[in-house]
Coordinates of N, CA and C and ligand atoms in Angstrom, one line a residue:
X11 N 6.9 -55.1 -41.9 CA 8.4 -55.1 -41.9 C 9.0 -55.9 -43.1
X12 N 9.7 -55.3 -44.0 CA 10.2 -56.0 -45.1 C 11.7 -56.2 -45.0
X13 N 12.1 -57.4 -44.4 CA 13.5 -57.6 -44.1 C 14.0 -58.7 -45.0
X14 N 15.2 -58.5 -45.6 CA 15.8 -59.6 -46.3 C 16.4 -60.6 -45.3
X15 N 15.6 -61.7 -45.0 CA 16.0 -62.6 -43.9 C 17.3 -63.3 -44.1
X16 N 17.6 -63.7 -45.4 CA 18.9 -64.4 -45.7 C 20.0 -63.5 -45.3
X17 N 19.9 -62.2 -45.7 CA 21.0 -61.3 -45.4 C 21.1 -61.0 -43.9
X18 N 20.0 -60.8 -43.3 CA 20.0 -60.6 -41.8 C 20.6 -61.7 -41.1
X19 N 20.2 -62.9 -41.4 CA 20.7 -64.1 -40.7 C 22.2 -64.4 -41.0
X20 N 22.6 -64.0 -42.2 CA 24.0 -64.2 -42.5 C 24.9 -63.2 -41.8
X21 N 24.4 -61.9 -41.7 CA 25.1 -60.9 -41.0 C 25.3 -61.3 -39.5
X22 N 24.2 -61.9 -39.0 CA 24.2 -62.2 -37.5 C 24.9 -63.5 -37.2
X23 N 25.1 -64.4 -38.2 CA 25.6 -65.7 -37.8 C 27.1 -65.7 -37.5
X24 N 27.4 -66.6 -36.6 CA 28.9 -66.8 -36.2 C 29.5 -65.7 -35.4
X25 N 28.7 -64.8 -34.8 CA 29.2 -63.7 -34.0 C 29.9 -64.2 -32.8
X26 N 29.4 -65.3 -32.3 CA 29.9 -65.9 -31.0 C 30.4 -67.3 -31.3
X27 N 31.6 -67.5 -31.7 CA 32.1 -68.8 -32.3 C 32.4 -69.8 -31.2
X28 N 32.5 -69.4 -29.9 CA 32.9 -70.3 -28.9 C 31.7 -71.0 -28.2
X29 N 31.5 -72.3 -28.4 CA 30.4 -72.9 -27.6 C 30.8 -72.9 -26.1
X30 N 29.9 -72.6 -25.3 CA 30.1 -72.6 -23.8 C 29.2 -73.7 -23.2
X31 N 29.8 -74.4 -22.2 CA 29.0 -75.3 -21.4 C 28.5 -74.6 -20.1
X32 N 27.2 -74.5 -20.0 CA 26.6 -73.9 -18.8 C 26.1 -75.0 -17.9
X33 N 26.6 -74.9 -16.6 CA 26.0 -75.8 -15.6 C 25.4 -75.0 -14.5
X34 N 24.5 -75.7 -13.7 CA 23.9 -75.1 -12.6 C 23.4 -76.2 -11.7
X35 N 22.8 -75.8 -10.5 CA 22.2 -76.8 -9.6 C 21.0 -76.1 -9.0
X36 N 19.9 -76.9 -8.9 CA 18.7 -76.4 -8.3 C 18.0 -77.5 -7.6
X37 N 17.6 -77.3 -6.3 CA 17.0 -78.4 -5.5 C 17.7 -79.7 -5.5
X38 N 19.1 -79.6 -5.5 CA 19.9 -80.8 -5.4 C 20.1 -81.5 -6.7
X39 N 19.5 -81.0 -7.8 CA 19.7 -81.6 -9.1 C 20.6 -80.7 -10.0
X40 N 21.7 -81.4 -10.5 CA 22.7 -80.7 -11.3 C 22.4 -80.9 -12.8
X41 N 22.6 -79.9 -13.6 CA 22.2 -80.0 -15.0 C 23.0 -79.0 -15.8
X42 N 22.9 -79.0 -17.1 CA 23.6 -78.0 -17.9 C 23.2 -78.2 -19.4
X43 N 23.7 -77.2 -20.2 CA 23.5 -77.3 -21.6 C 24.7 -76.6 -22.3
X44 N 24.6 -76.7 -23.6 CA 25.6 -76.0 -24.5 C 25.0 -74.8 -25.0
X45 N 25.8 -73.7 -25.2 CA 25.2 -72.5 -25.7 C 26.2 -71.8 -26.6
X46 N 25.7 -71.0 -27.6 CA 26.5 -70.2 -28.4 C 26.2 -68.7 -28.1
X47 N 25.7 -68.5 -26.9 CA 25.3 -67.1 -26.6 C 26.1 -66.6 -25.4
X48 N 27.2 -67.3 -25.1 CA 28.0 -66.8 -23.9 C 28.8 -65.6 -24.3
X49 N 29.0 -64.7 -23.3 CA 29.8 -63.5 -23.6 C 30.1 -62.8 -22.3
X50 N 31.0 -61.7 -22.5 CA 31.3 -60.9 -21.4 C 30.3 -59.8 -21.3
X51 N 30.1 -59.2 -20.1 CA 29.0 -58.2 -20.0 C 29.4 -57.1 -19.0
X52 N 30.7 -56.7 -19.0 CA 31.1 -55.7 -18.1 C 32.3 -55.0 -18.7
X53 N 32.4 -53.6 -18.6 CA 33.6 -53.0 -19.0 C 34.5 -52.7 -17.8
X54 N 34.1 -53.1 -16.6 CA 34.8 -52.8 -15.4 C 35.7 -54.0 -15.1
X55 N 37.0 -53.9 -15.3 CA 37.8 -55.1 -15.1 C 37.8 -55.6 -13.7
X56 N 37.6 -54.8 -12.7 CA 37.6 -55.3 -11.3 C 36.2 -55.9 -10.9
X57 N 35.3 -55.9 -11.8 CA 34.0 -56.4 -11.5 C 33.4 -57.1 -12.8
X58 N 34.0 -58.2 -13.2 CA 33.6 -58.9 -14.4 C 32.2 -59.5 -14.3
X59 N 31.5 -59.5 -15.5 CA 30.2 -60.1 -15.6 C 30.2 -61.0 -16.8
X60 N 29.3 -62.0 -16.7 CA 29.1 -62.9 -17.9 C 27.7 -62.9 -18.2
X61 N 27.4 -63.1 -19.5 CA 26.0 -63.2 -20.0 C 25.8 -64.4 -20.8
X62 N 24.5 -64.9 -20.8 CA 24.1 -66.0 -21.6 C 22.6 -66.0 -21.8
X63 N 22.2 -66.4 -23.0 CA 20.8 -66.3 -23.4 C 20.3 -67.7 -23.4
X64 N 19.3 -68.1 -22.6 CA 18.8 -69.4 -22.5 C 17.3 -69.5 -23.0
X65 N 17.0 -70.5 -23.8 CA 15.7 -70.7 -24.3 C 14.8 -71.3 -23.2
X66 N 13.6 -70.8 -23.1 CA 12.7 -71.2 -22.0 C 12.3 -72.7 -22.1
X67 N 12.4 -73.2 -23.3 CA 12.1 -74.6 -23.5 C 13.1 -75.5 -22.7
X68 N 14.3 -75.0 -22.5 CA 15.3 -75.9 -21.9 C 15.2 -75.9 -20.4
X69 N 15.5 -77.0 -19.8 CA 15.4 -77.2 -18.4 C 16.4 -76.3 -17.7
X70 N 17.6 -76.1 -18.2 CA 18.6 -75.3 -17.6 C 18.1 -73.8 -17.4
X71 N 17.3 -73.4 -18.4 CA 16.7 -72.0 -18.2 C 16.0 -71.9 -16.9
X72 N 15.1 -72.8 -16.6 CA 14.3 -72.6 -15.4 C 15.2 -72.8 -14.1
X73 N 16.2 -73.7 -14.3 CA 17.1 -73.9 -13.1 C 17.9 -72.7 -12.8
X74 N 18.4 -72.0 -13.8 CA 19.2 -70.8 -13.6 C 18.3 -69.7 -13.1
X75 N 17.1 -69.6 -13.6 CA 16.2 -68.6 -13.2 C 15.9 -68.8 -11.7
X76 N 15.7 -70.1 -11.2 CA 15.3 -70.3 -9.8 C 16.5 -70.3 -8.9
X77 N 17.7 -70.8 -9.4 CA 18.8 -70.9 -8.4 C 19.6 -69.6 -8.4
X78 N 19.6 -68.8 -9.5 CA 20.4 -67.6 -9.6 C 21.9 -67.8 -9.8
X79 N 22.3 -69.0 -10.1 CA 23.7 -69.3 -10.3 C 24.0 -70.1 -11.6
X80 N 25.1 -69.8 -12.2 CA 25.6 -70.6 -13.3 C 27.1 -70.6 -13.4
X81 N 27.6 -71.7 -14.0 CA 29.0 -71.7 -14.4 C 29.1 -71.8 -15.9
X82 N 30.0 -70.9 -16.4 CA 30.2 -70.9 -17.9 C 31.6 -71.4 -18.2
X83 N 31.6 -72.5 -19.0 CA 32.9 -73.1 -19.3 C 33.3 -72.9 -20.8
X84 N 34.5 -72.6 -21.1 CA 35.0 -72.8 -22.4 C 35.6 -74.2 -22.6
X85 N 35.6 -74.7 -23.8 CA 36.1 -76.1 -24.0 C 37.5 -76.0 -24.7
X86 N 38.3 -77.0 -24.5 CA 39.7 -77.0 -25.1 C 39.6 -77.5 -26.6
X87 N 40.5 -76.9 -27.4 CA 40.6 -77.3 -28.8 C 41.9 -78.1 -28.9
X88 N 42.7 -78.3 -27.9 CA 43.9 -79.0 -28.0 C 43.7 -80.5 -28.3
X89 N 44.4 -81.1 -29.2 CA 44.2 -82.5 -29.6 C 44.0 -83.4 -28.5
X90 N 44.9 -83.3 -27.5 CA 44.9 -84.3 -26.4 C 43.6 -84.2 -25.5
X91 N 42.9 -83.0 -25.6 CA 41.7 -82.9 -24.8 C 40.4 -82.9 -25.6
X92 N 40.6 -83.0 -27.0 CA 39.4 -82.8 -27.9 C 38.3 -83.8 -27.6
X93 N 38.7 -85.1 -27.3 CA 37.6 -86.1 -27.1 C 36.8 -85.7 -25.8
X94 N 37.5 -85.2 -24.8 CA 36.8 -84.8 -23.6 C 35.9 -83.6 -23.9
X95 N 36.4 -82.7 -24.7 CA 35.6 -81.5 -25.0 C 34.3 -81.9 -25.8
X96 N 34.5 -82.8 -26.8 CA 33.4 -83.2 -27.6 C 32.4 -84.1 -26.7
X97 N 32.9 -84.8 -25.7 CA 32.0 -85.5 -24.9 C 31.1 -84.6 -24.1
X98 N 31.7 -83.5 -23.6 CA 30.9 -82.5 -22.9 C 29.9 -81.9 -23.8
X99 N 30.3 -81.5 -25.0 CA 29.3 -80.9 -26.0 C 28.2 -81.8 -26.3
X100 N 28.5 -83.1 -26.6 CA 27.5 -84.0 -26.9 C 26.6 -84.3 -25.8
X101 N 27.1 -84.4 -24.6 CA 26.3 -84.8 -23.4 C 25.4 -83.7 -23.0
X102 N 25.9 -82.4 -22.9 CA 25.0 -81.3 -22.5 C 24.1 -80.8 -23.6
X103 N 24.6 -80.9 -24.8 CA 23.9 -80.2 -25.9 C 23.0 -81.2 -26.7
X104 N 23.0 -82.5 -26.3 CA 22.3 -83.5 -27.1 C 21.0 -84.0 -26.6
X105 N 20.8 -83.7 -25.3 CA 19.5 -84.2 -24.7 C 19.2 -83.3 -23.5
X106 N 18.0 -83.5 -23.0 CA 17.5 -82.6 -21.9 C 17.6 -83.2 -20.6
X107 N 17.9 -82.4 -19.6 CA 17.8 -82.9 -18.2 C 16.4 -83.3 -17.8
X108 N 15.4 -82.8 -18.5 CA 14.0 -83.3 -18.3 C 13.9 -84.8 -18.4
X109 N 14.8 -85.4 -19.2 CA 14.7 -86.8 -19.5 C 15.6 -87.6 -18.6
X110 N 16.3 -87.0 -17.7 CA 17.2 -87.7 -16.8 C 18.5 -87.0 -16.6
X111 N 19.3 -87.6 -15.7 CA 20.6 -87.0 -15.3 C 21.6 -87.0 -16.5
X112 N 22.2 -85.8 -16.8 CA 23.2 -85.7 -17.8 C 24.6 -85.6 -17.3
X113 N 24.7 -85.4 -16.0 CA 26.0 -85.0 -15.4 C 26.8 -86.2 -15.0
X114 N 26.2 -87.4 -14.9 CA 26.8 -88.6 -14.4 C 28.1 -89.0 -15.0
X115 N 28.2 -88.8 -16.3 CA 29.5 -89.2 -17.0 C 30.5 -88.1 -17.1
X116 N 30.2 -86.9 -16.5 CA 31.1 -85.8 -16.6 C 31.9 -85.7 -15.2
X117 N 33.2 -85.4 -15.3 CA 34.0 -85.2 -14.1 C 33.8 -83.8 -13.6
X118 N 33.4 -83.7 -12.3 CA 33.0 -82.4 -11.8 C 33.6 -82.2 -10.4
X119 N 33.6 -81.0 -9.9 CA 33.8 -80.7 -8.5 C 32.8 -79.6 -8.2
X120 N 32.4 -79.4 -6.9 CA 31.5 -78.4 -6.5 C 32.2 -77.0 -6.4
X121 N 31.6 -76.1 -7.2 CA 32.2 -74.7 -7.1 C 31.8 -73.9 -5.9
X122 N 32.2 -72.7 -5.8 CA 31.9 -71.8 -4.7 C 30.4 -71.5 -4.7
X123 N 29.8 -71.5 -5.8 CA 28.3 -71.2 -5.9 C 27.5 -72.5 -5.5
X124 N 28.2 -73.6 -5.5 CA 27.4 -74.9 -5.3 C 27.2 -75.6 -6.6
X125 N 27.3 -74.9 -7.7 CA 27.1 -75.5 -9.0 C 28.3 -76.3 -9.4
X126 N 28.1 -77.3 -10.3 CA 29.3 -78.2 -10.7 C 30.2 -77.5 -11.7
X127 N 31.5 -77.6 -11.4 CA 32.5 -77.1 -12.3 C 33.0 -78.4 -13.1
X128 N 33.1 -78.2 -14.4 CA 33.5 -79.4 -15.3 C 35.0 -79.4 -15.3
X129 N 35.6 -80.5 -14.8 CA 37.0 -80.6 -14.7 C 37.7 -80.8 -16.0
X130 N 37.0 -81.2 -17.0 CA 37.6 -81.4 -18.3 C 37.4 -80.2 -19.3
X131 N 36.9 -79.1 -18.7 CA 36.8 -77.9 -19.5 C 38.1 -77.2 -19.7
X132 N 38.2 -76.3 -20.6 CA 39.4 -75.4 -20.8 C 39.5 -74.4 -19.6
X133 N 38.4 -73.8 -19.3 CA 38.4 -72.7 -18.3 C 37.0 -72.4 -17.9
X134 N 36.8 -71.6 -16.9 CA 35.4 -71.4 -16.4 C 35.3 -70.1 -15.6
X135 N 34.1 -69.5 -15.6 CA 33.7 -68.5 -14.6 C 32.5 -69.0 -13.9
X136 N 32.4 -68.7 -12.6 CA 31.1 -69.0 -11.8 C 30.5 -67.6 -11.6
X137 N 29.1 -67.6 -11.8 CA 28.4 -66.3 -11.7 C 27.2 -66.4 -10.9
X138 N 26.8 -65.3 -10.2 CA 25.6 -65.1 -9.6 C 24.7 -64.1 -10.4
X139 N 23.5 -64.5 -10.8 CA 22.7 -63.7 -11.6 C 22.4 -62.3 -10.9
X140 N 22.7 -61.2 -11.6 CA 22.4 -59.9 -11.1 C 21.3 -59.2 -11.8
X141 N 21.0 -59.7 -13.1 CA 20.0 -59.1 -13.9 C 19.6 -60.1 -14.9
X142 N 18.3 -60.0 -15.3 CA 17.9 -60.8 -16.5 C 16.8 -60.1 -17.3
X143 N 16.8 -60.4 -18.5 CA 15.9 -59.8 -19.4 C 15.0 -60.8 -20.1
X144 N 13.7 -60.7 -19.9 CA 12.8 -61.7 -20.5 C 12.5 -61.2 -22.0
X145 N 12.9 -62.1 -22.9 CA 12.7 -61.8 -24.3 C 11.8 -62.9 -25.0
X146 N 10.6 -63.0 -24.4 CA 9.6 -63.9 -24.9 C 10.0 -65.4 -24.9
X147 N 10.7 -65.9 -25.9 CA 11.1 -67.3 -25.9 C 12.3 -67.6 -25.1
X148 N 13.0 -66.6 -24.7 CA 14.3 -66.8 -23.9 C 14.5 -65.8 -22.9
X149 N 15.5 -66.0 -22.1 CA 15.9 -65.0 -21.1 C 17.4 -64.8 -21.2
X150 N 17.8 -63.5 -21.2 CA 19.2 -63.1 -21.2 C 19.6 -63.0 -19.7
X151 N 20.5 -63.8 -19.2 CA 21.0 -63.7 -17.9 C 22.3 -63.0 -17.8
X152 N 22.5 -62.1 -16.9 CA 23.8 -61.5 -16.6 C 24.2 -61.8 -15.2
X153 N 25.4 -62.2 -15.0 CA 25.8 -62.7 -13.7 C 27.1 -62.0 -13.3
X154 N 27.2 -61.7 -12.0 CA 28.5 -61.2 -11.4 C 29.4 -62.4 -11.3
X155 N 30.6 -62.3 -11.8 CA 31.6 -63.4 -11.7 C 32.1 -63.5 -10.2
X156 N 32.0 -64.6 -9.6 CA 32.4 -64.8 -8.2 C 33.6 -65.8 -8.1
X157 N 34.0 -66.4 -9.2 CA 35.1 -67.3 -9.2 C 35.5 -67.6 -10.6
X158 N 36.7 -68.0 -10.8 CA 37.2 -68.3 -12.2 C 38.4 -69.2 -12.1
X159 N 38.7 -69.9 -13.2 CA 39.8 -70.8 -13.2 C 40.2 -71.3 -14.6
X160 N 41.4 -71.5 -14.9 CA 41.9 -72.2 -16.1 C 42.3 -73.6 -15.7
X161 N 41.7 -74.6 -16.4 CA 41.9 -76.0 -16.1 C 42.8 -76.6 -17.1
X162 N 42.7 -76.3 -18.4 CA 43.5 -76.9 -19.4 C 44.5 -75.9 -20.1
X163 N 44.0 -74.7 -20.4 CA 44.8 -73.8 -21.2 C 44.8 -74.1 -22.6
X164 N 45.7 -73.5 -23.4 CA 45.8 -73.7 -24.8 C 44.7 -73.0 -25.6
X165 N 44.5 -73.5 -26.8 CA 43.4 -72.9 -27.6 C 42.0 -73.3 -27.2
X166 N 41.1 -72.4 -27.4 CA 39.7 -72.7 -27.0 C 38.9 -73.2 -28.2
X167 N 38.0 -74.1 -28.0 CA 37.3 -74.8 -29.1 C 36.3 -73.9 -29.7
X168 N 36.3 -73.8 -31.1 CA 35.3 -73.1 -31.8 C 34.3 -74.0 -32.4
X169 N 33.1 -73.5 -32.6 CA 32.0 -74.4 -33.0 C 32.2 -75.1 -34.4
X170 N 32.8 -74.3 -35.3 CA 33.0 -74.9 -36.7 C 33.8 -76.2 -36.7
X171 N 35.1 -76.1 -36.2 CA 35.8 -77.4 -36.1 C 35.2 -78.5 -35.2
X172 N 34.5 -78.1 -34.2 CA 33.8 -79.0 -33.3 C 32.8 -79.8 -34.1
X173 N 32.0 -79.0 -34.8 CA 30.8 -79.6 -35.6 C 31.4 -80.6 -36.6
X174 N 32.5 -80.3 -37.2 CA 33.1 -81.2 -38.2 C 33.6 -82.6 -37.6
X175 N 33.7 -82.6 -36.2 CA 34.2 -83.8 -35.6 C 33.0 -84.6 -34.9
X176 N 31.8 -84.1 -35.0 CA 30.7 -84.8 -34.3 C 30.1 -85.9 -35.2
X177 N 29.8 -87.0 -34.7 CA 29.2 -88.1 -35.5 C 27.9 -87.7 -36.2
X178 N 27.6 -88.2 -37.4 CA 26.4 -87.8 -38.1 C 25.2 -88.1 -37.3
X179 N 25.2 -89.3 -36.6 CA 23.9 -89.7 -35.8 C 23.7 -88.6 -34.7
X180 N 24.7 -88.1 -34.1 CA 24.5 -87.1 -33.1 C 23.9 -85.9 -33.6
X181 N 24.4 -85.4 -34.8 CA 23.9 -84.2 -35.4 C 22.4 -84.4 -35.8
X182 N 22.1 -85.6 -36.3 CA 20.7 -85.9 -36.7 C 19.8 -85.8 -35.4
X183 N 20.3 -86.4 -34.3 CA 19.5 -86.4 -33.1 C 19.4 -84.9 -32.6
X184 N 20.5 -84.1 -32.7 CA 20.4 -82.7 -32.2 C 19.4 -82.0 -33.1
X185 N 19.4 -82.2 -34.4 CA 18.5 -81.5 -35.3 C 17.0 -81.9 -35.0
X186 N 16.8 -83.2 -34.6 CA 15.5 -83.6 -34.3 C 15.0 -82.9 -33.0
X187 N 15.9 -82.8 -32.0 CA 15.6 -82.2 -30.7 C 15.3 -80.7 -30.9
X188 N 15.9 -80.1 -32.0 CA 15.8 -78.7 -32.2 C 14.4 -78.3 -32.6
X189 N 13.7 -79.3 -33.3 CA 12.4 -79.0 -33.9 C 11.4 -78.5 -32.8
X190 N 11.1 -79.3 -31.7 CA 10.2 -78.8 -30.7 C 10.6 -77.6 -30.0
X191 N 12.0 -77.4 -29.9 CA 12.5 -76.1 -29.3 C 12.1 -74.9 -30.1
X192 N 12.2 -75.1 -31.4 CA 11.9 -74.0 -32.3 C 10.4 -73.7 -32.3
X193 N 9.6 -74.8 -32.3 CA 8.1 -74.6 -32.2 C 7.7 -73.9 -30.9
X194 N 8.4 -74.3 -29.8 CA 8.1 -73.6 -28.6 C 8.4 -72.1 -28.7
X195 N 9.6 -71.8 -29.3 CA 10.0 -70.4 -29.4 C 9.0 -69.6 -30.2
X196 N 8.6 -70.2 -31.3 CA 7.6 -69.5 -32.2 C 6.3 -69.3 -31.5
X197 N 5.9 -70.3 -30.6 CA 4.7 -70.2 -29.8 C 4.8 -69.0 -28.9
X198 N 6.0 -68.9 -28.2 CA 6.2 -67.7 -27.3 C 6.1 -66.4 -28.1
X199 N 6.7 -66.4 -29.3 CA 6.8 -65.2 -30.0 C 5.6 -64.8 -30.8
X200 N 4.9 -65.8 -31.4 CA 3.8 -65.5 -32.3 C 2.5 -66.1 -31.9
X201 N 2.6 -67.0 -30.9 CA 1.3 -67.6 -30.4 C 1.0 -68.9 -31.2
X202 N 1.8 -69.3 -32.2 CA 1.6 -70.5 -32.9 C 2.9 -71.2 -33.2
X203 N 3.0 -72.5 -33.3 CA 4.2 -73.2 -33.5 C 4.9 -73.1 -34.9
X204 N 4.1 -72.6 -35.9 CA 4.6 -72.5 -37.2 C 4.8 -71.0 -37.6
X205 N 4.6 -70.1 -36.7 CA 4.9 -68.7 -36.9 C 3.8 -68.0 -37.6
X206 N 2.6 -68.6 -37.8 CA 1.5 -67.8 -38.5 C 0.9 -66.8 -37.6
Ligands
LIG324 C1 26.4 -75.6 -30.3 C2 25.1 -75.5 -29.5 C3 24.7 -74.2 -29.2 C4 23.5 -74.0 -28.4 N1 23.1 -72.7 -28.0 C5 22.1 -72.6 -27.2 C6 21.8 -71.3 -26.6 O1 22.4 -70.3 -26.9 N2 20.7 -71.2 -25.7 C7 19.9 -72.3 -25.4 O2 19.0 -72.2 -24.6 N3 20.2 -73.6 -25.9 C8 21.3 -73.7 -26.8 N4 21.6 -75.0 -27.3 C9 20.6 -76.1 -27.1 C10 20.8 -76.8 -25.7 O3 22.2 -77.0 -25.4 C11 20.0 -78.1 -25.8 O4 18.7 -77.9 -26.2 C12 20.1 -78.9 -24.5 O5 19.7 -80.2 -24.8 C13 19.2 -78.3 -23.4 O6 19.3 -79.1 -22.2 P1 18.4 -78.9 -20.9 O7 16.9 -79.1 -21.3 O8 18.9 -80.0 -20.0 O9 18.6 -77.5 -20.4 C14 22.7 -75.2 -28.1 C15 23.2 -76.4 -28.4 C16 24.4 -76.6 -29.1 C17 24.9 -78.0 -29.5

């Protein structure tokens, strides 16, 4: 296969500009992550569905797989809520629940699914997984929406402006964490961590 990878990756980049915070609970342990793969997955307005693609390396992947529930939150871009939005992004996207509790500093309430709803998010849907597709290094989950709410309103945060507001040290840490995730993905896909 002779693909121009730069072109392919540039065509595909930025298609989903809104970072979503995914939360779930499994065996009494609440956790979550940030994702740029959140989307709608239904054309039937009376039966909305949400979809998200989670990497198997991430703890949240196994938790959603086992519990069958997730909450997908959009974050607020409004100046007065921006610090809270960036705190959610940094907390859930910057480390793994494998290394300890990430939810302790986030304001939550228990949703109808039992999963935590982030009170400082812009808005959310709660979903029960109705289908999933195993794609080697990750799983695409589709869920029936069973609850929804708007908590802040206003503009939704996009990843570009958010990235510009994150501290350099956090981005360095995120990039360091990304290395083993990528190696794991290549192992699932090709059988080796460097893609050979
Ligand atoms: C902007 C952004 C987008 C991300 N998109 C995804 C994604 O689509 N799927 C995924 O599995 N991880 C994604 N991640 C990485 C996870 O959020 C990160 O690895 C997290 O620490 C995993 O935590 P966990 O092990 O507790 O689940 C993203 C992170 C950021 C900051």
